[in-house]
mmCIF file of C-alpha atoms in Angstrom:
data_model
loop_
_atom_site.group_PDB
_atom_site.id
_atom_site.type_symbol
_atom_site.label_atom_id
_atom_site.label_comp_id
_atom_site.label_asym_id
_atom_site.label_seq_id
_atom_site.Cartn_x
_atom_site.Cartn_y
_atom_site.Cartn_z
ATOM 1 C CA UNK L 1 214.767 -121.947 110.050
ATOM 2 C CA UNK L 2 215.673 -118.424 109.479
ATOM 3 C CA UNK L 3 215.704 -115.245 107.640
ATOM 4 C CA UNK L 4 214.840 -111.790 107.535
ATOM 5 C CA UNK L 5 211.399 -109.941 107.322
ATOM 6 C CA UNK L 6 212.566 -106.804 104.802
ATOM 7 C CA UNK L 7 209.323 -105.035 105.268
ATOM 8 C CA UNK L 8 208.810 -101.995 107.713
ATOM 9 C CA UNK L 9 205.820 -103.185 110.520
ATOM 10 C CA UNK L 10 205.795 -106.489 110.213
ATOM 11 C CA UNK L 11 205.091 -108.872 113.107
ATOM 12 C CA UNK L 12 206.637 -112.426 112.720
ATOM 13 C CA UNK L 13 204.676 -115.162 113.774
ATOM 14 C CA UNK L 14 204.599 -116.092 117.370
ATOM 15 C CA UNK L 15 206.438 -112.920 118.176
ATOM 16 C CA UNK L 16 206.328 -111.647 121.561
ATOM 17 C CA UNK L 17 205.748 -107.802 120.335
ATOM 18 C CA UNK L 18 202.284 -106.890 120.860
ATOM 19 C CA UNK L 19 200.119 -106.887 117.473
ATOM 20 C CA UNK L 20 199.546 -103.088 116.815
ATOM 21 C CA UNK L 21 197.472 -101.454 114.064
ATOM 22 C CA UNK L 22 196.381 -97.844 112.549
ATOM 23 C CA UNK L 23 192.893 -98.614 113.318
ATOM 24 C CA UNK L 24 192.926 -100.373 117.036
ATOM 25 C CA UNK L 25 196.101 -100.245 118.439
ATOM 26 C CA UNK L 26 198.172 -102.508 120.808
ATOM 27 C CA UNK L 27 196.284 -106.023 121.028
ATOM 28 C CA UNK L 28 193.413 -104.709 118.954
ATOM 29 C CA UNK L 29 192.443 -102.445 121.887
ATOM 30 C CA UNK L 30 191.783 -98.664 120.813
ATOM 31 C CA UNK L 31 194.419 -96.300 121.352
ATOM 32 C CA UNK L 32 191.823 -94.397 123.666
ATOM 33 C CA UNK L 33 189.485 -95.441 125.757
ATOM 34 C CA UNK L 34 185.980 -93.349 124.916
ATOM 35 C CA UNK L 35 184.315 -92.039 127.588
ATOM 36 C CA UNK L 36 181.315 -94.156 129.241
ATOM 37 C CA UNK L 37 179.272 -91.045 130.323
ATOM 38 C CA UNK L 38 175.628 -91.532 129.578
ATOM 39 C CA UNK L 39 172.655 -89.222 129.623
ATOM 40 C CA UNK L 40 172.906 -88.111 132.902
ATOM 41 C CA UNK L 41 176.577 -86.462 132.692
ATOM 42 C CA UNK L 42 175.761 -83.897 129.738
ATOM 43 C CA UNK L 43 172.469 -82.958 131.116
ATOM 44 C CA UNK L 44 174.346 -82.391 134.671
ATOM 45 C CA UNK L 45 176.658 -80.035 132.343
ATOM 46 C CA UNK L 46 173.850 -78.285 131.281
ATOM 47 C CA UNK L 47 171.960 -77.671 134.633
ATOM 48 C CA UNK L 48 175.201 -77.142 136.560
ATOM 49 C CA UNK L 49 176.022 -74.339 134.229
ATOM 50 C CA UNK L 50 172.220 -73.004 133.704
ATOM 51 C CA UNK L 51 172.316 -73.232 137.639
ATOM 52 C CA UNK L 52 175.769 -71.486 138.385
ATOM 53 C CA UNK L 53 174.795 -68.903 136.170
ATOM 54 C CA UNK L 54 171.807 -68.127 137.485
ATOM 55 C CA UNK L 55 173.485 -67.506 141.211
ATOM 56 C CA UNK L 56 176.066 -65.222 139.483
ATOM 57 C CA UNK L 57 172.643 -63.158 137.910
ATOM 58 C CA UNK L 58 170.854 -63.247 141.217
ATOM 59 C CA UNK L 59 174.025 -61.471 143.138
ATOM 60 C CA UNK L 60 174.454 -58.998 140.139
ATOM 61 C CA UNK L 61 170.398 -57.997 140.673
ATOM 62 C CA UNK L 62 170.948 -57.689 144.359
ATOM 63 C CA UNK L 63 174.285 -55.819 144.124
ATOM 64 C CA UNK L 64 172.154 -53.342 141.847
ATOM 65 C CA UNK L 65 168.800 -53.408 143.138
ATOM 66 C CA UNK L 66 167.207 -55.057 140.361
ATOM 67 C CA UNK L 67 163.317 -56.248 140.891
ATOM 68 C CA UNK L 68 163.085 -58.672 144.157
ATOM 69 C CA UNK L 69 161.385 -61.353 142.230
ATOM 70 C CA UNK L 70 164.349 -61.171 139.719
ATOM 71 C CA UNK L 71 166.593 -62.120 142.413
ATOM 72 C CA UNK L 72 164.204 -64.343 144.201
ATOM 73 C CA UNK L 73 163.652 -66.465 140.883
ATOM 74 C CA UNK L 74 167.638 -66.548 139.861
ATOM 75 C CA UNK L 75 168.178 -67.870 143.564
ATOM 76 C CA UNK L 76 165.465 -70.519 143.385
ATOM 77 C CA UNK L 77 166.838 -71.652 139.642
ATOM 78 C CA UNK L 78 170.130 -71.741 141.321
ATOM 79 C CA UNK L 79 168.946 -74.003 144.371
ATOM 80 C CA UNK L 80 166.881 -76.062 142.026
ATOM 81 C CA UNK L 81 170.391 -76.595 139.761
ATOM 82 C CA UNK L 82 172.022 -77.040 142.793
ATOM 83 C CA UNK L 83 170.182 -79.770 144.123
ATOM 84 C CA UNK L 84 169.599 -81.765 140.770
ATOM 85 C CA UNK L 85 173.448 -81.849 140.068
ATOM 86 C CA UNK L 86 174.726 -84.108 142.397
ATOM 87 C CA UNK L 87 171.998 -86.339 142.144
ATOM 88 C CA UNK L 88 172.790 -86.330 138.467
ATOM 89 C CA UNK L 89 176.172 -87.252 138.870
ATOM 90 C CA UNK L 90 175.471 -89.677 141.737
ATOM 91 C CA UNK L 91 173.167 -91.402 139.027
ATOM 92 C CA UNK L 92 176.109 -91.904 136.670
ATOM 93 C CA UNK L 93 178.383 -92.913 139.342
ATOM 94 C CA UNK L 94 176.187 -96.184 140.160
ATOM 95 C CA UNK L 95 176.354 -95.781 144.410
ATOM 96 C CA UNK L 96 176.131 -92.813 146.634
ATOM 97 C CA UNK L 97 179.590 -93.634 148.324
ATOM 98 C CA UNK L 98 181.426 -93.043 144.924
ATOM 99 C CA UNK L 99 180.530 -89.330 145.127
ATOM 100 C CA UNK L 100 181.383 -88.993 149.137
ATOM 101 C CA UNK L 101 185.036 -90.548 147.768
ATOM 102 C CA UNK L 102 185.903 -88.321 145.418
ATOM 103 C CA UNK L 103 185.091 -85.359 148.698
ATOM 104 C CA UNK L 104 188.009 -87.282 150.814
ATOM 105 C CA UNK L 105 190.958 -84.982 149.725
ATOM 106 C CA UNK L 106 191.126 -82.056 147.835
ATOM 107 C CA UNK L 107 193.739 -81.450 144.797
ATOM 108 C CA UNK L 108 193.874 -78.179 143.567
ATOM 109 C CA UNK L 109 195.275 -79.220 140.403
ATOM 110 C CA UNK L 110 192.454 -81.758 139.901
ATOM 111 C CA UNK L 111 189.648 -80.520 137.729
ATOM 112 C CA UNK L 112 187.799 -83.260 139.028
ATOM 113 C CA UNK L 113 188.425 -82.438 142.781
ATOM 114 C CA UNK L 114 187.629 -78.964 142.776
ATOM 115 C CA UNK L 115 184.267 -79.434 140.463
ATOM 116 C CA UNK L 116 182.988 -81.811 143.005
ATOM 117 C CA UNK L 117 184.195 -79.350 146.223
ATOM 118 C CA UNK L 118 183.156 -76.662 144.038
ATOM 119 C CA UNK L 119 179.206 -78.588 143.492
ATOM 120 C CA UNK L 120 178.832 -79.324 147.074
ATOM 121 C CA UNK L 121 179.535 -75.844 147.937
ATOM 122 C CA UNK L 122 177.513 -74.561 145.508
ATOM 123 C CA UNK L 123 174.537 -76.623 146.377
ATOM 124 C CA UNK L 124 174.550 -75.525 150.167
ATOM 125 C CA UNK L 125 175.054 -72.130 149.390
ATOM 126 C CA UNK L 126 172.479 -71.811 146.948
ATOM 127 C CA UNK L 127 169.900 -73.705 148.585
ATOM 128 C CA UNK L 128 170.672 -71.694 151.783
ATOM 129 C CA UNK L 129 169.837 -68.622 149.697
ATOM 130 C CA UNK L 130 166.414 -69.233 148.647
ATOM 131 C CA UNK L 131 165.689 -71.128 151.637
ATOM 132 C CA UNK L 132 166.139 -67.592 153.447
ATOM 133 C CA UNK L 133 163.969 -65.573 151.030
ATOM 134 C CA UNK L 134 161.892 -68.397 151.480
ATOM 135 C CA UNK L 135 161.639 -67.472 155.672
ATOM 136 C CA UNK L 136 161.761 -63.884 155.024
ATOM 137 C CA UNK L 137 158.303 -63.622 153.152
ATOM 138 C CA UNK L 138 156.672 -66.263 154.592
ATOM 139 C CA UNK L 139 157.227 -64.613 157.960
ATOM 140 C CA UNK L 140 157.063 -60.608 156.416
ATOM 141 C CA UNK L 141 160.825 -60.232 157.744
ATOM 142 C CA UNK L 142 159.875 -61.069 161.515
ATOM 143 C CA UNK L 143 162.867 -63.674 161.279
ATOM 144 C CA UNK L 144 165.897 -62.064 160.625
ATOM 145 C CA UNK L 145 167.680 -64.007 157.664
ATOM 146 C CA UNK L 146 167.735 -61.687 155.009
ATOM 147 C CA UNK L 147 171.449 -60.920 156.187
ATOM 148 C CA UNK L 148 172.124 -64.714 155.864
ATOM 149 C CA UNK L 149 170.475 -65.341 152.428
ATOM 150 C CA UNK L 150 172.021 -62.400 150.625
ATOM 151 C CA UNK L 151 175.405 -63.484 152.630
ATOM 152 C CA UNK L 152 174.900 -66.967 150.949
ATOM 153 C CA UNK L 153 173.622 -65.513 147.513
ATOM 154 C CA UNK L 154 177.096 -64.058 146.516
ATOM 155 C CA UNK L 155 179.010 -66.979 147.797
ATOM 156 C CA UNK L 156 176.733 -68.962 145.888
ATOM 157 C CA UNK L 157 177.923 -66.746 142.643
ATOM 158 C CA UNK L 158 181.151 -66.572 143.162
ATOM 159 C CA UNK L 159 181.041 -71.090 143.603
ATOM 160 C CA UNK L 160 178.519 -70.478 140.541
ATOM 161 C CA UNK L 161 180.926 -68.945 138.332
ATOM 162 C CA UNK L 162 183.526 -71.918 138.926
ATOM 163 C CA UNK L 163 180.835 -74.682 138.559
ATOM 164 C CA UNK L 164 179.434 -72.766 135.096
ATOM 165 C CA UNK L 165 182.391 -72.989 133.673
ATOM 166 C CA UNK L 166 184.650 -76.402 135.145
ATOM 167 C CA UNK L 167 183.092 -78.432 133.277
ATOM 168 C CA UNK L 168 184.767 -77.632 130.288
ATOM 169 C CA UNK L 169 188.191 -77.745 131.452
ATOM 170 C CA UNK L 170 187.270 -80.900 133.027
ATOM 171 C CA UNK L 171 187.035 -82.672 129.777
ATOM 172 C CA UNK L 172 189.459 -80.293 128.007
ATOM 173 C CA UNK L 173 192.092 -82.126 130.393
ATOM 174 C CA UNK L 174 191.347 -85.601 128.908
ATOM 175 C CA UNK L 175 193.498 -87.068 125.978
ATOM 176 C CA UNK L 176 190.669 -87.466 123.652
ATOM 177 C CA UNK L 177 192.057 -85.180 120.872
ATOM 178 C CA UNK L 178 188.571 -83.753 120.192
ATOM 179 C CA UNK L 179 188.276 -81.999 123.582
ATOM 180 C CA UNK L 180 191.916 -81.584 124.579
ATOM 181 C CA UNK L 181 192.194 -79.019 121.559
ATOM 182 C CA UNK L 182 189.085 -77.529 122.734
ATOM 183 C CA UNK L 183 190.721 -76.878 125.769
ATOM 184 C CA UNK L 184 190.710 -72.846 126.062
ATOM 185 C CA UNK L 185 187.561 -72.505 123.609
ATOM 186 C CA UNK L 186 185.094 -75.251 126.012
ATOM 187 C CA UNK L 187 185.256 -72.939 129.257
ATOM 188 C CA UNK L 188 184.296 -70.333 127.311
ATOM 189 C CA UNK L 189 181.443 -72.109 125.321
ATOM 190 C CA UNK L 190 180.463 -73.471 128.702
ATOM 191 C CA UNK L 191 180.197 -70.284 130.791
ATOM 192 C CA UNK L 192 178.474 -68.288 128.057
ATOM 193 C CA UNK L 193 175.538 -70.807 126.987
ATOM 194 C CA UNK L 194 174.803 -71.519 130.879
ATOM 195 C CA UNK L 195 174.568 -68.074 130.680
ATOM 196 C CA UNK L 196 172.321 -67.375 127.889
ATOM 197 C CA UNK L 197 170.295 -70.605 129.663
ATOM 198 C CA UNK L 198 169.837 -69.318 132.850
ATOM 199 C CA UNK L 199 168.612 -65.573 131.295
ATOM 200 C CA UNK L 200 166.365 -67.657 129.285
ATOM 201 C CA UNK L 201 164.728 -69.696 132.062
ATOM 202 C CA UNK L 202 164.394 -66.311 133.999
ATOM 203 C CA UNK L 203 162.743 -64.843 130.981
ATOM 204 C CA UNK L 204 160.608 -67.548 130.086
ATOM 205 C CA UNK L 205 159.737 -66.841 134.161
ATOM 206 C CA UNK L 206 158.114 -63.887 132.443
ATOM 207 C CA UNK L 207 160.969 -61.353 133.120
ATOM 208 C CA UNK L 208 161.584 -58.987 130.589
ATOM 209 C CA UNK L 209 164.189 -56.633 131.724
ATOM 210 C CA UNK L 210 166.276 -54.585 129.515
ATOM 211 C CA UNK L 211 169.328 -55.826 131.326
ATOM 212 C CA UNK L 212 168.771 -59.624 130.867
ATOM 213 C CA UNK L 213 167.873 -58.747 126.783
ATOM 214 C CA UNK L 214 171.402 -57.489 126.640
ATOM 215 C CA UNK L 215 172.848 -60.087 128.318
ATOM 216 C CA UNK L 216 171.156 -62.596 126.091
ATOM 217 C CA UNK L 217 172.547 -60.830 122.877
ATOM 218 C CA UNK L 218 176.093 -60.879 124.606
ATOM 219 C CA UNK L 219 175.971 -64.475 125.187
ATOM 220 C CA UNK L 220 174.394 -65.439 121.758
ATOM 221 C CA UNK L 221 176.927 -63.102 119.953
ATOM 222 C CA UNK L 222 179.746 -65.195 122.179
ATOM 223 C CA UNK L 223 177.944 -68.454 121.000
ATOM 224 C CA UNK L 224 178.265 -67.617 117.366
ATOM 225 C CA UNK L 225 181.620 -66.519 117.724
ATOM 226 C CA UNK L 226 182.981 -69.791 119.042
ATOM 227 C CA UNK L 227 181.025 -71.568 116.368
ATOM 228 C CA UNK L 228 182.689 -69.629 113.379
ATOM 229 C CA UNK L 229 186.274 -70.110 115.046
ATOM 230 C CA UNK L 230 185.733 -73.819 115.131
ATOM 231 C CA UNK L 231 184.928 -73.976 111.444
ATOM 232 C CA UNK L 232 187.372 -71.835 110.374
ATOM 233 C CA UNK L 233 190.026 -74.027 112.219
ATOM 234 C CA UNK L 234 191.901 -76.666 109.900
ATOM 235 C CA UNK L 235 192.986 -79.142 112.487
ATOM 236 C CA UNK L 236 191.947 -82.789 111.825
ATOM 237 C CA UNK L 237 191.471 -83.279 115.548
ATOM 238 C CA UNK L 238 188.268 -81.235 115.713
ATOM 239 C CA UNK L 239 186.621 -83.281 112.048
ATOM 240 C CA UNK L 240 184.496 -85.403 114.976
ATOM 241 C CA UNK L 241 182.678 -81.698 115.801
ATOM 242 C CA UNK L 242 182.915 -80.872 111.585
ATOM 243 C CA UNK L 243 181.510 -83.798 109.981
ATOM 244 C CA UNK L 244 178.874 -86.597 110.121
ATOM 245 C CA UNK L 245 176.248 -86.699 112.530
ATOM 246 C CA UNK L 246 178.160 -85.199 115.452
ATOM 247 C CA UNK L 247 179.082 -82.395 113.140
ATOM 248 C CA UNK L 248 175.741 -81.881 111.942
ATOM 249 C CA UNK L 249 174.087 -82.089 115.068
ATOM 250 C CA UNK L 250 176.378 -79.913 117.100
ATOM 251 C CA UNK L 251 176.063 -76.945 113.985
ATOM 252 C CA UNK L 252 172.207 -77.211 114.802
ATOM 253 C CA UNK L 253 172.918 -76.779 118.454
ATOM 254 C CA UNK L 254 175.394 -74.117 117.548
ATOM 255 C CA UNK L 255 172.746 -72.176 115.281
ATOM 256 C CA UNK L 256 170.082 -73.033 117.758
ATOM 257 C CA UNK L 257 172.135 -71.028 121.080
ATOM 258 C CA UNK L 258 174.323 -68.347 118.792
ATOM 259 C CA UNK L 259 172.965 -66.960 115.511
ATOM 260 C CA UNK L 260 169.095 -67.619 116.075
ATOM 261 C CA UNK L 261 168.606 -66.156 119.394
ATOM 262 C CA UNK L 262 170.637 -63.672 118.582
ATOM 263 C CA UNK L 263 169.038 -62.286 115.168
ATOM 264 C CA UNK L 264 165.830 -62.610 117.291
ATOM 265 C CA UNK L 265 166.273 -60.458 119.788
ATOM 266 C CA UNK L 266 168.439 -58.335 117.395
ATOM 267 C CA UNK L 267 165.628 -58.110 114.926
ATOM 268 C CA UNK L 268 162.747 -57.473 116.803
ATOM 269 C CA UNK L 269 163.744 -56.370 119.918
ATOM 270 C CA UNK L 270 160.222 -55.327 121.581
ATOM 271 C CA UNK L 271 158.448 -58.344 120.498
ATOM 272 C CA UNK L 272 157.904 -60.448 123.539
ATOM 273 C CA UNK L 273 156.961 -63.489 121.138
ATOM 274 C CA UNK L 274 160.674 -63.269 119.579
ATOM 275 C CA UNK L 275 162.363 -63.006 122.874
ATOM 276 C CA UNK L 276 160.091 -66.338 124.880
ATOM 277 C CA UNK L 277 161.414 -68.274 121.499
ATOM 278 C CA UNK L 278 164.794 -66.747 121.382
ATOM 279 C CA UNK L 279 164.545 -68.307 125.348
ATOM 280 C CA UNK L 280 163.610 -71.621 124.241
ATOM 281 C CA UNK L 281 165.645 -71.594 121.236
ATOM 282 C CA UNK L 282 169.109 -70.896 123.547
ATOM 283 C CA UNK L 283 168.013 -73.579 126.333
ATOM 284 C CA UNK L 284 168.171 -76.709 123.307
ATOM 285 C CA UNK L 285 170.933 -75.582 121.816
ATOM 286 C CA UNK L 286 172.444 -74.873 124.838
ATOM 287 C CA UNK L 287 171.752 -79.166 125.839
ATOM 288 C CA UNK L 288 172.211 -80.152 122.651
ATOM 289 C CA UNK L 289 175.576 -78.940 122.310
ATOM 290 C CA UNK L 290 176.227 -80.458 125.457
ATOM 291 C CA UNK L 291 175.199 -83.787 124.146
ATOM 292 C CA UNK L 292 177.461 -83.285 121.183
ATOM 293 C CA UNK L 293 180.352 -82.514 122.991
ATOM 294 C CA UNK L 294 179.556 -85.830 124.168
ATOM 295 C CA UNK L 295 179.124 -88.018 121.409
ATOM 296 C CA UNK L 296 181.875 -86.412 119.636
ATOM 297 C CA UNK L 297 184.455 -87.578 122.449
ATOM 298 C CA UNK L 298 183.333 -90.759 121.888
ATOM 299 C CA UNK L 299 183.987 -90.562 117.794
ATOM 300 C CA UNK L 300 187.336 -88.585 118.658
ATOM 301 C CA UNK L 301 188.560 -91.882 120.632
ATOM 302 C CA UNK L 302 187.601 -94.420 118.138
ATOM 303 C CA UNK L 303 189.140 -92.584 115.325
ATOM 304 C CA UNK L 304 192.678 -93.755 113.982
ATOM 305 C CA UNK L 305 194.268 -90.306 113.935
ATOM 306 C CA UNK L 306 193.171 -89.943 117.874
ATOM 307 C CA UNK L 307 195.963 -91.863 119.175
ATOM 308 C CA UNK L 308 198.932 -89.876 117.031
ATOM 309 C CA UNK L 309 197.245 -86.777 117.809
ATOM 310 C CA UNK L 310 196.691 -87.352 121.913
ATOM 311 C CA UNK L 311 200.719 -88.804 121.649
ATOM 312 C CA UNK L 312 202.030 -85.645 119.816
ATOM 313 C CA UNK L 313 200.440 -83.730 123.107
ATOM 314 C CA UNK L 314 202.576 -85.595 125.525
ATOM 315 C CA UNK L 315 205.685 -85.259 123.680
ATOM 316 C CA UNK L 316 205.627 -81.970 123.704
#
């Protein structure tokens, strides 16, 4: 029996080419496998950059000479991030050991290695630091650690300012189309809302220096900023973050950390009512975009243009 099949893509029967697809691929497999993070990997993003954040704040206040219990609160937030992180990502791991392995080398070129150096640094550092303002008042400076703690404080920031802001290269490094064109604007996004969080937490702390307001409007104004340039950009990659319920869910965690806040505090600027729900309003968007980021990986890898789009990367 023979012949010839005329017709671009077809398969003959019983051929030994894999079966391939616009919509799944090789085998029927997806082109990309979506990521398997649940609940525990977002909200880690969100208190790992809150917490990082927070460090970087507490060093700037003792730098300057800002209020003690300014700096004493951005340490303990920091310790408290510090400390809920890994156990975060321990969760999502499944076993304890699965953390210690990825501590057993160090690749500088690994986003994933130096995040999880970077956390366990962080964590020690941080805790250290409120731990010694801890000693110092309890004790009315009889035991000499202040020289430790604020030793540990701007260690913690500078570790802070890597772990605020790793995350998003982290997933901008993947081949899910969604976040590797995202790759330069996710740091950013990152850094600044764990920023705006962190400012918030210290506020809603009952805080209400000039210094943090104008922080706050910096890092809202950055938010909304990264929100237009998204939704001005034309590239079918980024639809997952544009459309459906991703899209619509991640432009009311977008409105809820950028233009919100930021006409509050803009607006009515000695009102202590619009700054506590500018606060609250920049800590949900702050997690929900998180979350979005998230779910829109996940629609990013199922979709059929994912797999041309991640390809094109790697040929270039």
């Amino acid at each position: 029996m023979g012949g010839t099949l005329g017709d671009a893509g077809v398969v003959p029967s019983g051929s030994p080419l894999p079966h391939q697809s616009d919509s799944t691929g090789y085998y029927g497999q997806p082109m990309l496998k979506a990521p398997v993070w649940t609940w525990e990997i977002p909200t880690y993003f969100f208190v790992g950059g809150a917490a990082g954040a927070a460090a970087v704040i507490g060093a700037v206040a003792q730098k300057s000479g800002a209020d003690a219990a300014l700096v004493r609160d951005a340490r303990w937030i920091a310790a408290a991030g510090g400390l809920a992180s890994p156990a975060l990502l321990i969760s999502d791991l499944g076993r304890p050991e699965r953390f210690l392995n990825m501590l057993r080398v160090f690749k500088l070129r690994s986003p994933m290695s130096v995040g999880a150096w970077t956390l366990v640094a962080f964590s020690s550092l941080a805790t250290a630091a409120a731990f010694a303002d801890l000693v110092s008042r309890r004790t009315l400076g009889r035991v000499p650690v202040k020289v430790i703690g604020d030793a540990a404080g701007m260690l913690a920031a500078a570790t802070g300012t890597v772990l605020a802001t790793y995350t998003g290269v982290l997933i901008g490094a993947t081949a899910i189309p969604v976040w590797s064109k995202n790759v330069r604007r996710l740091p950013i996004q990152f850094g600044g809302s764990g920023i705006g969080a962190a400012v918030s937490l210290l506020e809603l702390l009952g805080h209400r220096d000039r210094a943090l307001n104008r922080l706050a409007i910096g890092t809202a104004a950055v938010e909304t900023l990264v929100e237009l340039s998204v939704e001005s950009s034309g590239e079918s990659a980024l639809e997952p973050i544009r459309h459906g319920r991703s899209g619509t869910t991640m432009r009311v965690g977008g409105l809820l950390s950028g233009p919100l806040p930021l006409a509050l505090r803009l607006l009515a600027p000695r009102s202590r009512t619009a700054r506590r729900l500018a606060a609250v309003s920049t800590i949900l968007g702050s997690l929900i975009t998180r979350v979005e980021w998230l779910d829109a990986g996940r629609e990013s890898a199922a979709a059929p243009a994912a797999g041309s789009s991640a390809d094109s990367s790697f040929d270039r």
